[in-house]
């Protein structure tokens, strides 16, 4: 890996033991303009075929939740402290018994081996190299066993199959593979209304068509470097991890993807999973305080406050808005959050409101698409440097020092 001079000056003033060895990652010259996570989105928009970009970037219906997520950070403004010696500050933090280099990690993302060559593997390796957590999505195209071998600290996120034998078989498979942390996502009990995907020509499986072929021709770097390379080296990708058994192929004119009917599941089913799963159990997709308490009372080790990046119920409250009340109601577990985070300042606002950790999805997917593992490591580095630089300007040495006194509601 090449080294380049720090763009952030003294941004990363951390004790050596806390930071990974190669904190500066160089990208190909064509990506020299990448200075922030949003820049990866712009690069991915031209790199990816329209339908694939639409799947990653899109939300639902009027994108109200997507906008609310982005806007939620502006509802708070910082109140920094002065003349604090911040020369020994660190972005490192402990989550569920493990020390990580930064207070953020990778949210689960479905089918990211379609947007990036070996996408889940790239994310897993970059996360291991930079010492941040990576959550492997169950809706993915690379076998979960391969991912945990590349990154023994990876977490696995399941959408629970509707019928009990399949649920038990999936949990047993995840356990046998060696995962230690299981995330159950609750907000996708049925498929949401992804009209924008349909309009853009995206479906799972993808249906071969003239317009899809045209997208391939007009995006040759993706077609050759991701799609054809995958087919030649690994065969046609299938949904590998929704169940204990293999699912549908990603490209097919007639196979139906199996959207398990899980609409009848209730808290008793989660209680059963808790009994079956000996490792750490994290429940994702919580927005209501009562649900947060149910999850903790039945034995969840952590919760992720999330509206699925605005991809499920449109008009759902932004997670940041409900975060303080959930933190207050569940003091005994780490409360994590995702949906809309793009900047170090976003991360620090959530931590000041009581979040223990932040998960981020799409930007890491874009980084993997346009630049593989170095791209993802660059994205992690950029964000970690933003967090460190902003800690300095806030007058904070440890993330645990952050609390609501560093914020005021905007407009107050
Ligand atoms: C998968 O989790 C998706 O939101 O598409």
Coordinates of C-alpha atoms and ligand atoms in Angstrom, one line a residue, residues 55 159 194 308 311, ligand 1:
X55 CA -30.5 0.2 -5.9
X159 CA -33.5 -11.3 8.1
X194 CA -39.0 0.6 -4.0
X308 CA -32.8 1.3 7.3
X311 CA -35.4 2.3 2.7
Ligands
LIG1 C1 -31.4 -4.3 2.0 O1 -31.3 -4.4 3.2 C2 -31.9 -3.2 1.4 O2 -32.3 -2.2 2.1 O3 -32.0 -3.2 0.1

